Amino acid sequence: MIKNIAIVGMILVLTACGSKKAAVENSDETMTPKESKDVVLGKSQAISYKSLGNGVASISLELYENNTFLFDFKSIPQPESNEKPARISEKGTYTSDGNWKTLYFKNPKFSVDAIFDQNYAGSADFNVIDDKSVKINTSKNSLNIWGVVCEKQ
């Protein structure tokens, strides 16, 4: 019961955050066809995170054994709004340092800092390095991405 109340509270807070919505609003397509060919995803997943049921966004982050990743994001507009869902599908590469993986987004057309918001996680979860990369702790069973809990699969 408390978990449900916390999720509803988080949804209300996120819907009030206009700055985050603006950070992903214009990202209908994040890569040109040429850029997406540069990153060839592996055949088997090494680590995967998926969002729990919520009214804010559907999010997945899949890391593959060949040090590539796929990040998918689709916002869920509120029923009373006329907004269209923001979509991000981004491939990239990552490096490993123990349980820490540094994700390198090729040319993101979204704010990495807004998607991986430090207000919803501590430095033990992830650290935004710059406008194209973020370091995540894969020893955690969940990550807060855009304020949405994503569980390790």
PDB file of C-alpha atoms in Angstrom:
ATOM      1  CA  MET A   1       0.000   0.000   0.000  1.00  0.00           C
ATOM      2  CA  ILE A   2       2.787   2.423   0.910  1.00  0.00           C
ATOM      3  CA  LYS A   3       4.617   1.541  -2.314  1.00  0.00           C
ATOM      4  CA  ASN A   4       1.513   2.406  -4.357  1.00  0.00           C
ATOM      5  CA  ILE A   5       1.141   5.735  -2.564  1.00  0.00           C
ATOM      6  CA  ALA A   6       4.815   6.502  -3.196  1.00  0.00           C
ATOM      7  CA  ILE A   7       4.444   5.696  -6.908  1.00  0.00           C
ATOM      8  CA  VAL A   8       1.358   7.918  -7.218  1.00  0.00           C
ATOM      9  CA  GLY A   9       3.230  10.713  -5.401  1.00  0.00           C
ATOM     10  CA  MET A  10       6.191  10.358  -7.760  1.00  0.00           C
ATOM     11  CA  ILE A  11       3.860  10.483 -10.773  1.00  0.00           C
ATOM     12  CA  LEU A  12       2.305  13.714  -9.518  1.00  0.00           C
ATOM     13  CA  VAL A  13       5.717  15.279  -8.945  1.00  0.00           C
ATOM     14  CA  LEU A  14       6.960  14.257 -12.390  1.00  0.00           C
ATOM     15  CA  THR A  15       3.913  15.579 -14.191  1.00  0.00           C
ATOM     16  CA  ALA A  16       4.542  18.949 -12.568  1.00  0.00           C
ATOM     17  CA  CYS A  17       8.162  19.019 -13.766  1.00  0.00           C
ATOM     18  CA  GLY A  18       7.982  20.940 -17.033  1.00  0.00           C
ATOM     19  CA  SER A  19      11.765  21.147 -17.433  1.00  0.00           C
ATOM     20  CA  LYS A  20      12.164  17.409 -17.784  1.00  0.00           C
ATOM     21  CA  LYS A  21       9.347  17.178 -20.291  1.00  0.00           C
ATOM     22  CA  ALA A  22      11.023  19.849 -22.408  1.00  0.00           C
ATOM     23  CA  ALA A  23      14.289  17.910 -22.282  1.00  0.00           C
ATOM     24  CA  VAL A  24      12.784  14.970 -24.147  1.00  0.00           C
ATOM     25  CA  GLU A  25       9.891  16.601 -25.991  1.00  0.00           C
ATOM     26  CA  ASN A  26      11.781  17.215 -29.211  1.00  0.00           C
ATOM     27  CA  SER A  27      13.380  13.791 -29.460  1.00  0.00           C
ATOM     28  CA  ASP A  28      11.150  12.000 -31.929  1.00  0.00           C
ATOM     29  CA  GLU A  29      14.236  10.520 -33.543  1.00  0.00           C
ATOM     30  CA  THR A  30      17.622  10.511 -31.897  1.00  0.00           C
ATOM     31  CA  MET A  31      19.817   9.099 -34.661  1.00  0.00           C
ATOM     32  CA  THR A  32      20.070   9.341 -38.386  1.00  0.00           C
ATOM     33  CA  PRO A  33      20.180   6.012 -40.233  1.00  0.00           C
ATOM     34  CA  LYS A  34      23.949   6.404 -40.796  1.00  0.00           C
ATOM     35  CA  GLU A  35      24.599   6.864 -37.062  1.00  0.00           C
ATOM     36  CA  SER A  36      22.500   3.862 -36.073  1.00  0.00           C
ATOM     37  CA  LYS A  37      24.564   1.647 -38.400  1.00  0.00           C
ATOM     38  CA  ASP A  38      27.746   2.593 -36.529  1.00  0.00           C
ATOM     39  CA  VAL A  39      26.619   0.670 -33.426  1.00  0.00           C
ATOM     40  CA  VAL A  40      25.826  -3.009 -33.926  1.00  0.00           C
ATOM     41  CA  LEU A  41      24.106  -4.469 -30.890  1.00  0.00           C
ATOM     42  CA  GLY A  42      25.310  -7.776 -29.510  1.00  0.00           C
ATOM     43  CA  LYS A  43      23.360 -11.009 -29.781  1.00  0.00           C
ATOM     44  CA  SER A  44      22.850 -11.588 -26.062  1.00  0.00           C
ATOM     45  CA  GLN A  45      22.046  -9.220 -23.236  1.00  0.00           C
ATOM     46  CA  ALA A  46      24.460  -8.864 -20.354  1.00  0.00           C
ATOM     47  CA  ILE A  47      22.237  -6.635 -18.188  1.00  0.00           C
ATOM     48  CA  SER A  48      18.742  -5.255 -18.654  1.00  0.00           C
ATOM     49  CA  TYR A  49      16.632  -2.680 -16.783  1.00  0.00           C
ATOM     50  CA  LYS A  50      12.919  -2.136 -17.414  1.00  0.00           C
ATOM     51  CA  SER A  51      10.497   0.349 -15.876  1.00  0.00           C
ATOM     52  CA  LEU A  52       7.819  -0.800 -13.495  1.00  0.00           C
ATOM     53  CA  GLY A  53       4.198  -0.054 -14.307  1.00  0.00           C
ATOM     54  CA  ASN A  54       3.623   3.694 -13.996  1.00  0.00           C
ATOM     55  CA  GLY A  55       1.762   6.529 -15.678  1.00  0.00           C
ATOM     56  CA  VAL A  56       4.871   8.515 -16.603  1.00  0.00           C
ATOM     57  CA  ALA A  57       7.058   6.582 -19.062  1.00  0.00           C
ATOM     58  CA  SER A  58       8.006   3.209 -20.455  1.00  0.00           C
ATOM     59  CA  ILE A  59      11.791   2.844 -20.191  1.00  0.00           C
ATOM     60  CA  SER A  60      14.265   0.087 -20.958  1.00  0.00           C
ATOM     61  CA  LEU A  61      18.047  -0.049 -20.915  1.00  0.00           C
ATOM     62  CA  GLU A  62      19.685  -3.150 -22.366  1.00  0.00           C
ATOM     63  CA  LEU A  63      23.445  -3.715 -22.168  1.00  0.00           C
ATOM     64  CA  TYR A  64      24.897  -6.343 -24.508  1.00  0.00           C
ATOM     65  CA  GLU A  65      27.946  -8.567 -24.174  1.00  0.00           C
ATOM     66  CA  ASN A  66      29.819  -6.719 -26.955  1.00  0.00           C
ATOM     67  CA  ASN A  67      29.841  -3.448 -24.935  1.00  0.00           C
ATOM     68  CA  THR A  68      26.903  -1.897 -26.779  1.00  0.00           C
ATOM     69  CA  PHE A  69      23.576  -0.770 -25.354  1.00  0.00           C
ATOM     70  CA  LEU A  70      20.064   0.173 -26.397  1.00  0.00           C
ATOM     71  CA  PHE A  71      18.104   2.820 -24.485  1.00  0.00           C
ATOM     72  CA  ASP A  72      14.372   3.083 -25.221  1.00  0.00           C
ATOM     73  CA  PHE A  73      12.108   5.721 -23.714  1.00  0.00           C
ATOM     74  CA  LYS A  74       8.482   6.618 -24.381  1.00  0.00           C
ATOM     75  CA  SER A  75       6.678   9.169 -22.244  1.00  0.00           C
ATOM     76  CA  ILE A  76       3.041   8.601 -21.347  1.00  0.00           C
ATOM     77  CA  PRO A  77       1.081  11.847 -21.764  1.00  0.00           C
ATOM     78  CA  GLN A  78      -1.660  12.557 -19.251  1.00  0.00           C
ATOM     79  CA  PRO A  79      -5.150  11.738 -20.581  1.00  0.00           C
ATOM     80  CA  GLU A  80      -6.411  15.326 -20.263  1.00  0.00           C
ATOM     81  CA  SER A  81      -3.483  16.768 -22.229  1.00  0.00           C
ATOM     82  CA  ASN A  82      -3.093  17.019 -25.988  1.00  0.00           C
ATOM     83  CA  GLU A  83       0.586  16.097 -25.794  1.00  0.00           C
ATOM     84  CA  LYS A  84       2.118  13.451 -27.990  1.00  0.00           C
ATOM     85  CA  PRO A  85       4.439  10.913 -26.397  1.00  0.00           C
ATOM     86  CA  ALA A  86       8.144  11.746 -26.548  1.00  0.00           C
ATOM     87  CA  ARG A  87      10.182   8.856 -27.920  1.00  0.00           C
ATOM     88  CA  ILE A  88      13.863   8.131 -27.665  1.00  0.00           C
ATOM     89  CA  SER A  89      15.619   5.107 -29.070  1.00  0.00           C
ATOM     90  CA  GLU A  90      19.365   5.418 -28.724  1.00  0.00           C
ATOM     91  CA  LYS A  91      22.181   2.967 -29.324  1.00  0.00           C
ATOM     92  CA  GLY A  92      25.642   3.446 -27.902  1.00  0.00           C
ATOM     93  CA  THR A  93      28.696   1.809 -26.428  1.00  0.00           C
ATOM     94  CA  TYR A  94      29.872   1.336 -22.868  1.00  0.00           C
ATOM     95  CA  THR A  95      33.010   0.564 -20.929  1.00  0.00           C
ATOM     96  CA  SER A  96      33.268  -1.369 -17.686  1.00  0.00           C
ATOM     97  CA  ASP A  97      35.052  -0.682 -14.444  1.00  0.00           C
ATOM     98  CA  GLY A  98      33.845  -3.457 -12.139  1.00  0.00           C
ATOM     99  CA  ASN A  99      30.135  -2.927 -11.467  1.00  0.00           C
ATOM    100  CA  TRP A 100      30.256   0.578 -12.966  1.00  0.00           C
ATOM    101  CA  LYS A 101      29.421   0.911 -16.667  1.00  0.00           C
ATOM    102  CA  THR A 102      29.996   4.179 -18.523  1.00  0.00           C
ATOM    103  CA  LEU A 103      27.389   4.630 -21.254  1.00  0.00           C
ATOM    104  CA  TYR A 104      28.413   6.716 -24.252  1.00  0.00           C
ATOM    105  CA  PHE A 105      25.471   8.077 -26.253  1.00  0.00           C
ATOM    106  CA  LYS A 106      26.562   8.824 -29.825  1.00  0.00           C
ATOM    107  CA  ASN A 107      24.829  12.161 -30.500  1.00  0.00           C
ATOM    108  CA  PRO A 108      21.898  12.436 -28.124  1.00  0.00           C
ATOM    109  CA  LYS A 109      19.149  14.875 -29.024  1.00  0.00           C
ATOM    110  CA  PHE A 110      17.993  14.872 -25.409  1.00  0.00           C
ATOM    111  CA  SER A 111      19.486  16.013 -22.144  1.00  0.00           C
ATOM    112  CA  VAL A 112      21.404  13.142 -20.522  1.00  0.00           C
ATOM    113  CA  ASP A 113      21.350  15.169 -17.310  1.00  0.00           C
ATOM    114  CA  ALA A 114      17.526  15.355 -17.384  1.00  0.00           C
ATOM    115  CA  ILE A 115      17.040  11.653 -18.114  1.00  0.00           C
ATOM    116  CA  PHE A 116      19.553  10.616 -15.427  1.00  0.00           C
ATOM    117  CA  ASP A 117      18.429  13.161 -12.841  1.00  0.00           C
ATOM    118  CA  GLN A 118      20.509  13.219  -9.632  1.00  0.00           C
ATOM    119  CA  ASN A 119      17.437  14.464  -7.732  1.00  0.00           C
ATOM    120  CA  TYR A 120      16.013  10.932  -7.942  1.00  0.00           C
ATOM    121  CA  ALA A 121      19.180   8.957  -7.216  1.00  0.00           C
ATOM    122  CA  GLY A 122      22.361   9.139  -5.231  1.00  0.00           C
ATOM    123  CA  SER A 123      25.961   9.124  -6.391  1.00  0.00           C
ATOM    124  CA  ALA A 124      26.050   5.388  -5.606  1.00  0.00           C
ATOM    125  CA  ASP A 125      23.488   4.822  -8.403  1.00  0.00           C
ATOM    126  CA  PHE A 126      24.837   6.855 -11.332  1.00  0.00           C
ATOM    127  CA  ASN A 127      26.901   9.915 -12.207  1.00  0.00           C
ATOM    128  CA  VAL A 128      26.384  12.084 -15.265  1.00  0.00           C
ATOM    129  CA  ILE A 129      29.818  12.714 -16.746  1.00  0.00           C
ATOM    130  CA  ASP A 130      28.946  15.117 -19.571  1.00  0.00           C
ATOM    131  CA  ASP A 131      26.230  15.772 -22.164  1.00  0.00           C
ATOM    132  CA  LYS A 132      26.906  12.425 -23.903  1.00  0.00           C
ATOM    133  CA  SER A 133      27.819   9.992 -21.119  1.00  0.00           C
ATOM    134  CA  VAL A 134      26.674   8.642 -17.776  1.00  0.00           C
ATOM    135  CA  LYS A 135      28.243   6.135 -15.407  1.00  0.00           C
ATOM    136  CA  ILE A 136      25.762   3.639 -13.864  1.00  0.00           C
ATOM    137  CA  ASN A 137      26.213   1.166 -11.008  1.00  0.00           C
ATOM    138  CA  THR A 138      25.001  -2.215 -12.283  1.00  0.00           C
ATOM    139  CA  SER A 139      25.286  -3.848  -8.864  1.00  0.00           C
ATOM    140  CA  LYS A 140      22.017  -2.088  -7.962  1.00  0.00           C
ATOM    141  CA  ASN A 141      18.747  -4.000  -8.403  1.00  0.00           C
ATOM    142  CA  SER A 142      17.037  -0.871  -9.721  1.00  0.00           C
ATOM    143  CA  LEU A 143      17.855   2.504 -11.287  1.00  0.00           C
ATOM    144  CA  ASN A 144      15.788   5.678 -11.268  1.00  0.00           C
ATOM    145  CA  ILE A 145      15.742   6.909 -14.851  1.00  0.00           C
ATOM    146  CA  TRP A 146      13.746  10.129 -15.386  1.00  0.00           C
ATOM    147  CA  GLY A 147      12.428   9.559 -11.873  1.00  0.00           C
ATOM    148  CA  VAL A 148      10.939   6.188 -12.876  1.00  0.00           C
ATOM    149  CA  VAL A 149      12.065   3.017 -11.085  1.00  0.00           C
ATOM    150  CA  CYS A 150      13.600   0.566 -13.563  1.00  0.00           C
ATOM    151  CA  GLU A 151      14.224  -2.932 -12.183  1.00  0.00           C
ATOM    152  CA  LYS A 152      17.114  -5.128 -13.163  1.00  0.00           C
ATOM    153  CA  GLN A 153      15.803  -8.116 -15.123  1.00  0.00           C
TER     154      GLN A 153
END
